[in-house]
PDB file of C-alpha atoms in Angstrom:
ATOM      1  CA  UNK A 133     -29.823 -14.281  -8.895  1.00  0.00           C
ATOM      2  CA  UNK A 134     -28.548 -17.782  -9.608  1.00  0.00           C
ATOM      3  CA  UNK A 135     -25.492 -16.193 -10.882  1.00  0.00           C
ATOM      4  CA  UNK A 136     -24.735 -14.361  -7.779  1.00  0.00           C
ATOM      5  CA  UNK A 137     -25.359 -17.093  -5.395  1.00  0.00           C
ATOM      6  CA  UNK A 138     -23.193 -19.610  -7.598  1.00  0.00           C
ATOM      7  CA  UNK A 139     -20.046 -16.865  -7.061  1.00  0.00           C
ATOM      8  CA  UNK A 140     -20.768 -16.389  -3.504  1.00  0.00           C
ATOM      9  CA  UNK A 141     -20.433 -19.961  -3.054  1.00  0.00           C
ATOM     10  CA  UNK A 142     -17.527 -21.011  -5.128  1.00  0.00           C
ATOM     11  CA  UNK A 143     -15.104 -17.762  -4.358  1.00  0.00           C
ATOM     12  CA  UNK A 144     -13.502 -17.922  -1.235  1.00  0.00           C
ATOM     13  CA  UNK A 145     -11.809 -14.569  -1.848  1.00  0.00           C
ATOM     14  CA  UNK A 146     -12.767 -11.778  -3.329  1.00  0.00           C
ATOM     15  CA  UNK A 147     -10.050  -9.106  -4.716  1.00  0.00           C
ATOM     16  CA  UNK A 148     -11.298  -5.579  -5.033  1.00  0.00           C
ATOM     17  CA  UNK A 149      -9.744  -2.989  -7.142  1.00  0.00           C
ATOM     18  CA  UNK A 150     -10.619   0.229  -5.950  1.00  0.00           C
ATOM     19  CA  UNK A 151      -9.958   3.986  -7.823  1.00  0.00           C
ATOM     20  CA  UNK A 152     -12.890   3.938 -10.378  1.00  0.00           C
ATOM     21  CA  UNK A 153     -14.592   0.283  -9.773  1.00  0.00           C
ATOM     22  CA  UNK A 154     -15.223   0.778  -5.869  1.00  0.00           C
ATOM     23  CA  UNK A 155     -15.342   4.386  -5.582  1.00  0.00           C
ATOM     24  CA  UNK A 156     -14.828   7.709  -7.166  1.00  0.00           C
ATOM     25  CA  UNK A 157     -13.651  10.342  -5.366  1.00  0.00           C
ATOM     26  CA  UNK A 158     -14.792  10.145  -2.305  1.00  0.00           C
ATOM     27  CA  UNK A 159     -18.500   8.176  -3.650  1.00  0.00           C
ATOM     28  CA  UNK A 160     -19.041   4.331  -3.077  1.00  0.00           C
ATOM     29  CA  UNK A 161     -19.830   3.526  -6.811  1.00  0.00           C
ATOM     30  CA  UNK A 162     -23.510   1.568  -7.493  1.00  0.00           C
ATOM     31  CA  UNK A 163     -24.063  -1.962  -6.438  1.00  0.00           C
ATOM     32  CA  UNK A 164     -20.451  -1.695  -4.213  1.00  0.00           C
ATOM     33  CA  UNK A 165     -22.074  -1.659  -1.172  1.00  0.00           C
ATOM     34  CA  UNK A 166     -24.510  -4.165  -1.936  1.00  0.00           C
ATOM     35  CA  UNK A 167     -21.776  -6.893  -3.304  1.00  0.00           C
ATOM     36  CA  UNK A 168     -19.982  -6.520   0.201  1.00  0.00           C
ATOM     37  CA  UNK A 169     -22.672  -6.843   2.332  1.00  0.00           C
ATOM     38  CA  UNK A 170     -23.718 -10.414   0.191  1.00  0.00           C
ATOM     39  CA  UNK A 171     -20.180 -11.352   0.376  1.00  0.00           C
ATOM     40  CA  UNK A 172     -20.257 -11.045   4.403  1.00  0.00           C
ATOM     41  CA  UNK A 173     -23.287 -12.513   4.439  1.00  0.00           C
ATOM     42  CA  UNK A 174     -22.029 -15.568   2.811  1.00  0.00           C
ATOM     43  CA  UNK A 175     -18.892 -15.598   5.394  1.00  0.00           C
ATOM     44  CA  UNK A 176     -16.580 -15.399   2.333  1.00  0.00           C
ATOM     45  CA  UNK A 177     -13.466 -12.695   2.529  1.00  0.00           C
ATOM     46  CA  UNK A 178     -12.323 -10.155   0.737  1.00  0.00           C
ATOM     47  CA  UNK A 179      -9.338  -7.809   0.084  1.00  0.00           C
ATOM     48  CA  UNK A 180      -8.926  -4.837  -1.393  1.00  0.00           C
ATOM     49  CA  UNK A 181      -5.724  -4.187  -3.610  1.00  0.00           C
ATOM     50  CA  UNK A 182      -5.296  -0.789  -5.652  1.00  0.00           C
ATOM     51  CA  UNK A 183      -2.320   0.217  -7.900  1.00  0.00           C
ATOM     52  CA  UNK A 184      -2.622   4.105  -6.797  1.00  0.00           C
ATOM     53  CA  UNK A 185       0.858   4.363  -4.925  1.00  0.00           C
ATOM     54  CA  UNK A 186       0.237   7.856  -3.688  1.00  0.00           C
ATOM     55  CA  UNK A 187      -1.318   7.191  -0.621  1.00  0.00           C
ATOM     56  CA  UNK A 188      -0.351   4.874   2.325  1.00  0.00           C
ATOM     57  CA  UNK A 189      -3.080   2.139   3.359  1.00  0.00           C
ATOM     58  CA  UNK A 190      -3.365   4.209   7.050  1.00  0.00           C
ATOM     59  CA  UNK A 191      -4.745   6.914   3.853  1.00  0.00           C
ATOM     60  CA  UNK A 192      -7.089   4.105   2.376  1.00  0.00           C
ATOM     61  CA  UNK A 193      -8.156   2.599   5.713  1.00  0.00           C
ATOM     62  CA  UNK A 194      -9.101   6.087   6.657  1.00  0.00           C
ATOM     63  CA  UNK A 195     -11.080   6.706   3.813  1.00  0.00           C
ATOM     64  CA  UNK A 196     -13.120   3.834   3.082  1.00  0.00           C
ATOM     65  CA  UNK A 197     -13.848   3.878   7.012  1.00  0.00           C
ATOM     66  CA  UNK A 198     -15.318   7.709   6.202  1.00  0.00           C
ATOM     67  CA  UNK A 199     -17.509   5.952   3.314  1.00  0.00           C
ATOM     68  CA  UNK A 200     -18.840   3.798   5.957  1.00  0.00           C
ATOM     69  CA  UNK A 201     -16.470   1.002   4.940  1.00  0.00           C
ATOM     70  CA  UNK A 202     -14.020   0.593   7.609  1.00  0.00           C
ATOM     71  CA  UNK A 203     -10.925  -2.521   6.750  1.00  0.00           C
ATOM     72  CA  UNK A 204      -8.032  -3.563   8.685  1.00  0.00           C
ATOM     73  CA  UNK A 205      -4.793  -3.887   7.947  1.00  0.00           C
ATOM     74  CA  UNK A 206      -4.492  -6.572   6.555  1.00  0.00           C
ATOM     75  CA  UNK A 207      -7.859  -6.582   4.325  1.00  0.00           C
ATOM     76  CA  UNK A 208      -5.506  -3.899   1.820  1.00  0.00           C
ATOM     77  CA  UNK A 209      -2.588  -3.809  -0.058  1.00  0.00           C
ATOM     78  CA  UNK A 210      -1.457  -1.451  -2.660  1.00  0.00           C
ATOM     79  CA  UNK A 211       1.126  -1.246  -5.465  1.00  0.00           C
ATOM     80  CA  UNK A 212       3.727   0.165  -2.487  1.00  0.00           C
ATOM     81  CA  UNK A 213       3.178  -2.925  -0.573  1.00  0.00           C
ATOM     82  CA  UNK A 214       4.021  -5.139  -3.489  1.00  0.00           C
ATOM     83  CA  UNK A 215       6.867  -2.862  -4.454  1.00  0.00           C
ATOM     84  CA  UNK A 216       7.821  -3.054  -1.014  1.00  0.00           C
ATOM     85  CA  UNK A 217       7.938  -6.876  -0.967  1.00  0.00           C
ATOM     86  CA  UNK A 218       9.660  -7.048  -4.371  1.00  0.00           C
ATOM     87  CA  UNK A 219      13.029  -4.898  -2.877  1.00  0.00           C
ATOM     88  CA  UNK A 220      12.921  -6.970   0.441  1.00  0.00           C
ATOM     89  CA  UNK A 221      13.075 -10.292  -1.652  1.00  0.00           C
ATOM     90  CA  UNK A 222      15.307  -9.520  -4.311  1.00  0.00           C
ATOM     91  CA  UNK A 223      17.862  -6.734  -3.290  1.00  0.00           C
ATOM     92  CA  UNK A 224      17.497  -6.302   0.541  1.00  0.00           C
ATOM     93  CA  UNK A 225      21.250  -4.420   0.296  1.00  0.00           C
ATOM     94  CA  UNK A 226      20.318  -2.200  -2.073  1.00  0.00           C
ATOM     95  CA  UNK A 227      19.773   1.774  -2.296  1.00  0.00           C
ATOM     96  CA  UNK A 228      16.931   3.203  -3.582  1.00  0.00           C
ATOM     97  CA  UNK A 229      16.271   6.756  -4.999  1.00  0.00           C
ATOM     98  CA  UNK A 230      12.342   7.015  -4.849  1.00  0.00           C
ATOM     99  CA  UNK A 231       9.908   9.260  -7.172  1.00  0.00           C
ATOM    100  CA  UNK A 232       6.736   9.487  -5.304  1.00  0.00           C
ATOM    101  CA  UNK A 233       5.044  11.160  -2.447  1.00  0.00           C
ATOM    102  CA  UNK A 234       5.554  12.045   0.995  1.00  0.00           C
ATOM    103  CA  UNK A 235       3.200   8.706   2.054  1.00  0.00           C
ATOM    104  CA  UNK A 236       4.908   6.357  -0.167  1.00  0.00           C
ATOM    105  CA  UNK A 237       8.044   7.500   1.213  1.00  0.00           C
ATOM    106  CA  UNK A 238       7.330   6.966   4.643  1.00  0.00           C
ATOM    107  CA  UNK A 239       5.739   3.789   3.547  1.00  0.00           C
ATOM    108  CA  UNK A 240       9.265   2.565   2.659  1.00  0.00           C
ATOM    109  CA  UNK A 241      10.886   4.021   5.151  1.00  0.00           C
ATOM    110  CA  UNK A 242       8.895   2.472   7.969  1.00  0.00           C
ATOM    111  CA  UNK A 243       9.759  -0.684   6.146  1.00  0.00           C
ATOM    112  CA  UNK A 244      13.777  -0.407   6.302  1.00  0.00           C
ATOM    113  CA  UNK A 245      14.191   0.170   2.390  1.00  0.00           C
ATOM    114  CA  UNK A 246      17.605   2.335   2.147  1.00  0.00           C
ATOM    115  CA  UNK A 247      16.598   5.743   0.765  1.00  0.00           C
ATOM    116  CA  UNK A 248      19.361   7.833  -1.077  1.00  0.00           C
ATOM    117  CA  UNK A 249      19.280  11.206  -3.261  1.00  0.00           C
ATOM    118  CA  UNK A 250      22.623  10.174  -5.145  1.00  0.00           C
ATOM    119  CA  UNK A 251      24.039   6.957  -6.943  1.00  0.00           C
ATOM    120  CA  UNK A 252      21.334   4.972  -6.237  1.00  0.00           C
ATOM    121  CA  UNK A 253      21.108   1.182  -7.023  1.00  0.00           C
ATOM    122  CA  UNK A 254      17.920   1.507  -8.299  1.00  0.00           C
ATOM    123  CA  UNK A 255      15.714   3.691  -9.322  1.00  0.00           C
ATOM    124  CA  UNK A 256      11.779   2.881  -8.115  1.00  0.00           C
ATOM    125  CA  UNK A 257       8.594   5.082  -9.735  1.00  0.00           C
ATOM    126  CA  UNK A 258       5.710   5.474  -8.377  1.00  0.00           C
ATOM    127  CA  UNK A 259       2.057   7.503  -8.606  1.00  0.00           C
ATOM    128  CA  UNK A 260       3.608  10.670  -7.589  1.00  0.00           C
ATOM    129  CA  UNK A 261       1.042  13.543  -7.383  1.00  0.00           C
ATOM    130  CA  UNK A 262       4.263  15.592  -5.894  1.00  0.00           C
ATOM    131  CA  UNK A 263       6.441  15.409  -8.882  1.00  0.00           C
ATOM    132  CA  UNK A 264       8.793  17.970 -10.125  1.00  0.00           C
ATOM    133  CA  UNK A 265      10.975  18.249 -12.639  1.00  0.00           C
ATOM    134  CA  UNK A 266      14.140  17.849 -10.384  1.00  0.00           C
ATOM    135  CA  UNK A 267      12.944  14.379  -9.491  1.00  0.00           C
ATOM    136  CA  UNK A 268      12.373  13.740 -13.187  1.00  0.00           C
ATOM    137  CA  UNK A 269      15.737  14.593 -14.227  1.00  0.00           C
ATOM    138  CA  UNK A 270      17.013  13.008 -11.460  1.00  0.00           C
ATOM    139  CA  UNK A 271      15.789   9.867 -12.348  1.00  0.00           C
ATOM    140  CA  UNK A 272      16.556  10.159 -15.976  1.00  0.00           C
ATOM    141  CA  UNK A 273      20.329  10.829 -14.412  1.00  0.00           C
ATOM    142  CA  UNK A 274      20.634   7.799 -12.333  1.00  0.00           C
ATOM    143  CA  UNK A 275      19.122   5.227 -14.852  1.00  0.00           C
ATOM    144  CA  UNK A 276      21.593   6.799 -17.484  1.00  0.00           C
ATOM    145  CA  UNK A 277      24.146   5.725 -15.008  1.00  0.00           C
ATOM    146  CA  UNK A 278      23.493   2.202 -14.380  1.00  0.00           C
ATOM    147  CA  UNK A 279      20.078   2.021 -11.692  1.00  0.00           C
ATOM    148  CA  UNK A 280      17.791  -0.685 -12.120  1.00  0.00           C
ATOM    149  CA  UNK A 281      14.487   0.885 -13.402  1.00  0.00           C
ATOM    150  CA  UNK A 282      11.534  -0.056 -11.563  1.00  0.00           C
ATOM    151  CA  UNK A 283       7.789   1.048 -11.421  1.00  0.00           C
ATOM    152  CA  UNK A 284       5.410   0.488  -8.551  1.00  0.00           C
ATOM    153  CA  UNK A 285       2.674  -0.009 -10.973  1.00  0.00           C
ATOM    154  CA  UNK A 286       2.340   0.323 -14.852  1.00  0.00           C
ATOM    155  CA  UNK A 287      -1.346   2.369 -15.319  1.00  0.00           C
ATOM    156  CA  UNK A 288      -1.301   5.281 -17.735  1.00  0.00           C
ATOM    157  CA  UNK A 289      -4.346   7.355 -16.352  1.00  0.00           C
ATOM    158  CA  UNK A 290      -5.705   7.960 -12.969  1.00  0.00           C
ATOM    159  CA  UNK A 291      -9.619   8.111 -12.964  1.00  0.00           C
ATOM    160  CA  UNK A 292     -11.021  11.116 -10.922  1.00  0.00           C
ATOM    161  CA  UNK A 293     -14.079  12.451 -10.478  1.00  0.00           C
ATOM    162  CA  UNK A 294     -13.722  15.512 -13.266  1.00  0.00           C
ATOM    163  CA  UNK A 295     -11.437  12.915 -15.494  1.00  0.00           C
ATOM    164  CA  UNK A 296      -8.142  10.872 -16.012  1.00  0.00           C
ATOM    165  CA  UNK A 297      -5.392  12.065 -14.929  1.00  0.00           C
ATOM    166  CA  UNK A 298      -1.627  11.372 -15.703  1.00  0.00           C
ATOM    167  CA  UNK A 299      -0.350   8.243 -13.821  1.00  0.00           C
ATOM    168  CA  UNK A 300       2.772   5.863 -13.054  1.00  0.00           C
ATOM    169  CA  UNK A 301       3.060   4.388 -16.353  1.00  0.00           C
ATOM    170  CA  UNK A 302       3.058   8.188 -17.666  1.00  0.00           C
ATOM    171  CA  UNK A 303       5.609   9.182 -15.911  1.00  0.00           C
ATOM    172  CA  UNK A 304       7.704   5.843 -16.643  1.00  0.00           C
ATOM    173  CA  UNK A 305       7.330   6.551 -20.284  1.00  0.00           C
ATOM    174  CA  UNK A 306       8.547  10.344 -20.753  1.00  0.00           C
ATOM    175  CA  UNK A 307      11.590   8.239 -18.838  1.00  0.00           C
ATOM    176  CA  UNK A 308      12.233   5.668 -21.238  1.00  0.00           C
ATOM    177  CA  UNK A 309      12.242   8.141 -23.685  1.00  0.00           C
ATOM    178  CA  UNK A 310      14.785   9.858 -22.596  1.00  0.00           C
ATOM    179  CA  UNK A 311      17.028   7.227 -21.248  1.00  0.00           C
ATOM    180  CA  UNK A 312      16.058   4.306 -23.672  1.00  0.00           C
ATOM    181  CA  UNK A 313      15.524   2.071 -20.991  1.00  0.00           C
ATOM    182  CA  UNK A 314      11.861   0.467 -20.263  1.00  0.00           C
ATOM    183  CA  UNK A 315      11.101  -0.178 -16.317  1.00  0.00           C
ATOM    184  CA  UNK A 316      10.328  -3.801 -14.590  1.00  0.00           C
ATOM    185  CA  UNK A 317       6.311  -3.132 -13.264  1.00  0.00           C
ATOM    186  CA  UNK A 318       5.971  -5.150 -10.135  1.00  0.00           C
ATOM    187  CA  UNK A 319       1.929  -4.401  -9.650  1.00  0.00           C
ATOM    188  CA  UNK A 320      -1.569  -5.965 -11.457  1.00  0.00           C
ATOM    189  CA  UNK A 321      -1.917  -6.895 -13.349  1.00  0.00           C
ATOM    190  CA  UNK A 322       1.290  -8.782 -13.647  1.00  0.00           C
ATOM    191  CA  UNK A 323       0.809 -12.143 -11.365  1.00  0.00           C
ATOM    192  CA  UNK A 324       3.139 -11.413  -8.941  1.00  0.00           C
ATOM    193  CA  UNK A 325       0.349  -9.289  -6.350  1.00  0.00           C
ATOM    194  CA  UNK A 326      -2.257 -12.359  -6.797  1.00  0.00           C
ATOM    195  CA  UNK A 327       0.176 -14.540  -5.431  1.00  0.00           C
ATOM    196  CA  UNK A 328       1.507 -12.147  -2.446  1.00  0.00           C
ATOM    197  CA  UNK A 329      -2.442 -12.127  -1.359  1.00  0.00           C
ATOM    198  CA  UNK A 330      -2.364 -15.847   0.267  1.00  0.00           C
ATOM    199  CA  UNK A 331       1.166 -14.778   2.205  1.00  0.00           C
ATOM    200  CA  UNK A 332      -1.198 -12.286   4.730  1.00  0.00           C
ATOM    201  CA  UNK A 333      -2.129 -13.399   7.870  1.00  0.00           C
ATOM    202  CA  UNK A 334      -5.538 -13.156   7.381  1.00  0.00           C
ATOM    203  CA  UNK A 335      -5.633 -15.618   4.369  1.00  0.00           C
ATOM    204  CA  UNK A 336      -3.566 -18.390   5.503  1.00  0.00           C
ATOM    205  CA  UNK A 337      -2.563 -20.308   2.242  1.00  0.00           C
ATOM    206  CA  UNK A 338      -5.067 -21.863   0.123  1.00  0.00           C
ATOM    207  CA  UNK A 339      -6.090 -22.598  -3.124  1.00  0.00           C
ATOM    208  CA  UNK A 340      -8.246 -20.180  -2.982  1.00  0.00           C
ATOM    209  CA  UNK A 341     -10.205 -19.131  -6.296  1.00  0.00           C
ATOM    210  CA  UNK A 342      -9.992 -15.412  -6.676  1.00  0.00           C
ATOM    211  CA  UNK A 343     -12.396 -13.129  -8.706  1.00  0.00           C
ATOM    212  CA  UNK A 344     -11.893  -9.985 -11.019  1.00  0.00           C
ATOM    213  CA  UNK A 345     -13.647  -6.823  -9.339  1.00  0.00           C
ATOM    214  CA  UNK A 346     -15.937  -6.656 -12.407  1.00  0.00           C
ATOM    215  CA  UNK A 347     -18.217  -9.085 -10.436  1.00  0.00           C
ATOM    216  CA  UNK A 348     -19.307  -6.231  -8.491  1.00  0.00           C
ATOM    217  CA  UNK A 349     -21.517  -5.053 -11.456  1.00  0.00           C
ATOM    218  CA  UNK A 350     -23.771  -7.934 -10.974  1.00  0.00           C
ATOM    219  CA  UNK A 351     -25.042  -5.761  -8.031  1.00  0.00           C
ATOM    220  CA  UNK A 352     -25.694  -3.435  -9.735  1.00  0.00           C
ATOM    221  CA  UNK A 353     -29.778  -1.639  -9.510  1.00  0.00           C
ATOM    222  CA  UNK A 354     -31.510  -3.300 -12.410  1.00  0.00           C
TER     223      UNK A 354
END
């Protein structure tokens, strides 16, 4: 117990991973529930932040408020977001031929990235559940030709509820293989989505000590 209450009190923040550590499938894994309810209890704050690109956070809000669980907007951010952030920063001018599904595609739409089907300036991967062979080749193609390679997230395996399942960083290397070219992975857990945390509006910047989501087995049934 001392344990607990000596995290609660010197974490401000609290960033939550969420396929296979906060749920699985559509189950709020043991002692999750419990660690939220002490962190709101202690008026601390926390975020969740997941490198599944395949759904949109309206999709995550959606379902965590279905597991009793509801967030706002700002209390999630996912591989997409960062990926999102990265292209705005560092090539705001640039075209972008995107591997990933119909979500994350809106998701970059609704944020004003230029999405093409041919010659491309870069070439972004991401979790996509949708993918075909056409899109493979087509990506193969275009980094052959000159596209910056870039991955929303660099995970191998998906956990599921009957198993793992073949992810981002999967995809990314049947790529390099056939181009010889190895991709730039913008998402944890490479620094870069740590520091993006303190730029929402709900966490004003701080230096804010943040905590790895293994914490949550401490609340765990003994």
């Amino acid at each position: 117990m001392t344990d607990k209450m000596e995290l609660l009190k010197r974490t401000k923040l609290f960033v939550l991973d969420m396929d296979g550590t906060f749920y699985l499938g559509n189950q709020i894994l043991p002692g999750a529930a419990d660690f939220l309810k002490a962190v709101e209890k202690a008026g601390k704050q926390y975020l969740f932040f997941t490198n599944n690109s395949s759904r949109s956070p309206r999709d995550y809000m959606a379902k965590l408020e279905k597991m009793g669980c509801p967030i706002t907007r700002d209390q999630i951010m996912t591989s997409g977001d960062v990926t999102i952030r990265y292209l705005q920063t560092h090539y705001p001018e640039k075209t972008v031929y995107l591997v990933g599904t119909p979500p994350l595609v809106e998701s970059f739409q609704e944020a004003g990235i230029h999405l093409v089907n041919e010659k491309p300036d870069i070439v972004v991967i991401g979790f996509d559940t949708t993918l075909t062979y056409e899109k493979l080749s087509n990506a193969c193609t275009f980094i052959r030709e000159g596209a910056l390679f870039l991955a929303t997230h660099l995970d191998i395996n998906c956990p599921t509820e009957t198993g793992f399942i073949p992810d981002c960083g999967s995809f990314c290397a049947a790529i390099s293989l056939s181009t010889g070219k190895q991709p730039k992975y913008l998402a944890s857990p490479l620094p870069k989505p740590w520091r993006w945390c303190w730029t929402r509006p709900a966490f004003p910047p701080r230096k804010w000590p943040l905590w790895a989501t293994a914490c949550i087995q401490m609340w765990l049934p003994a």
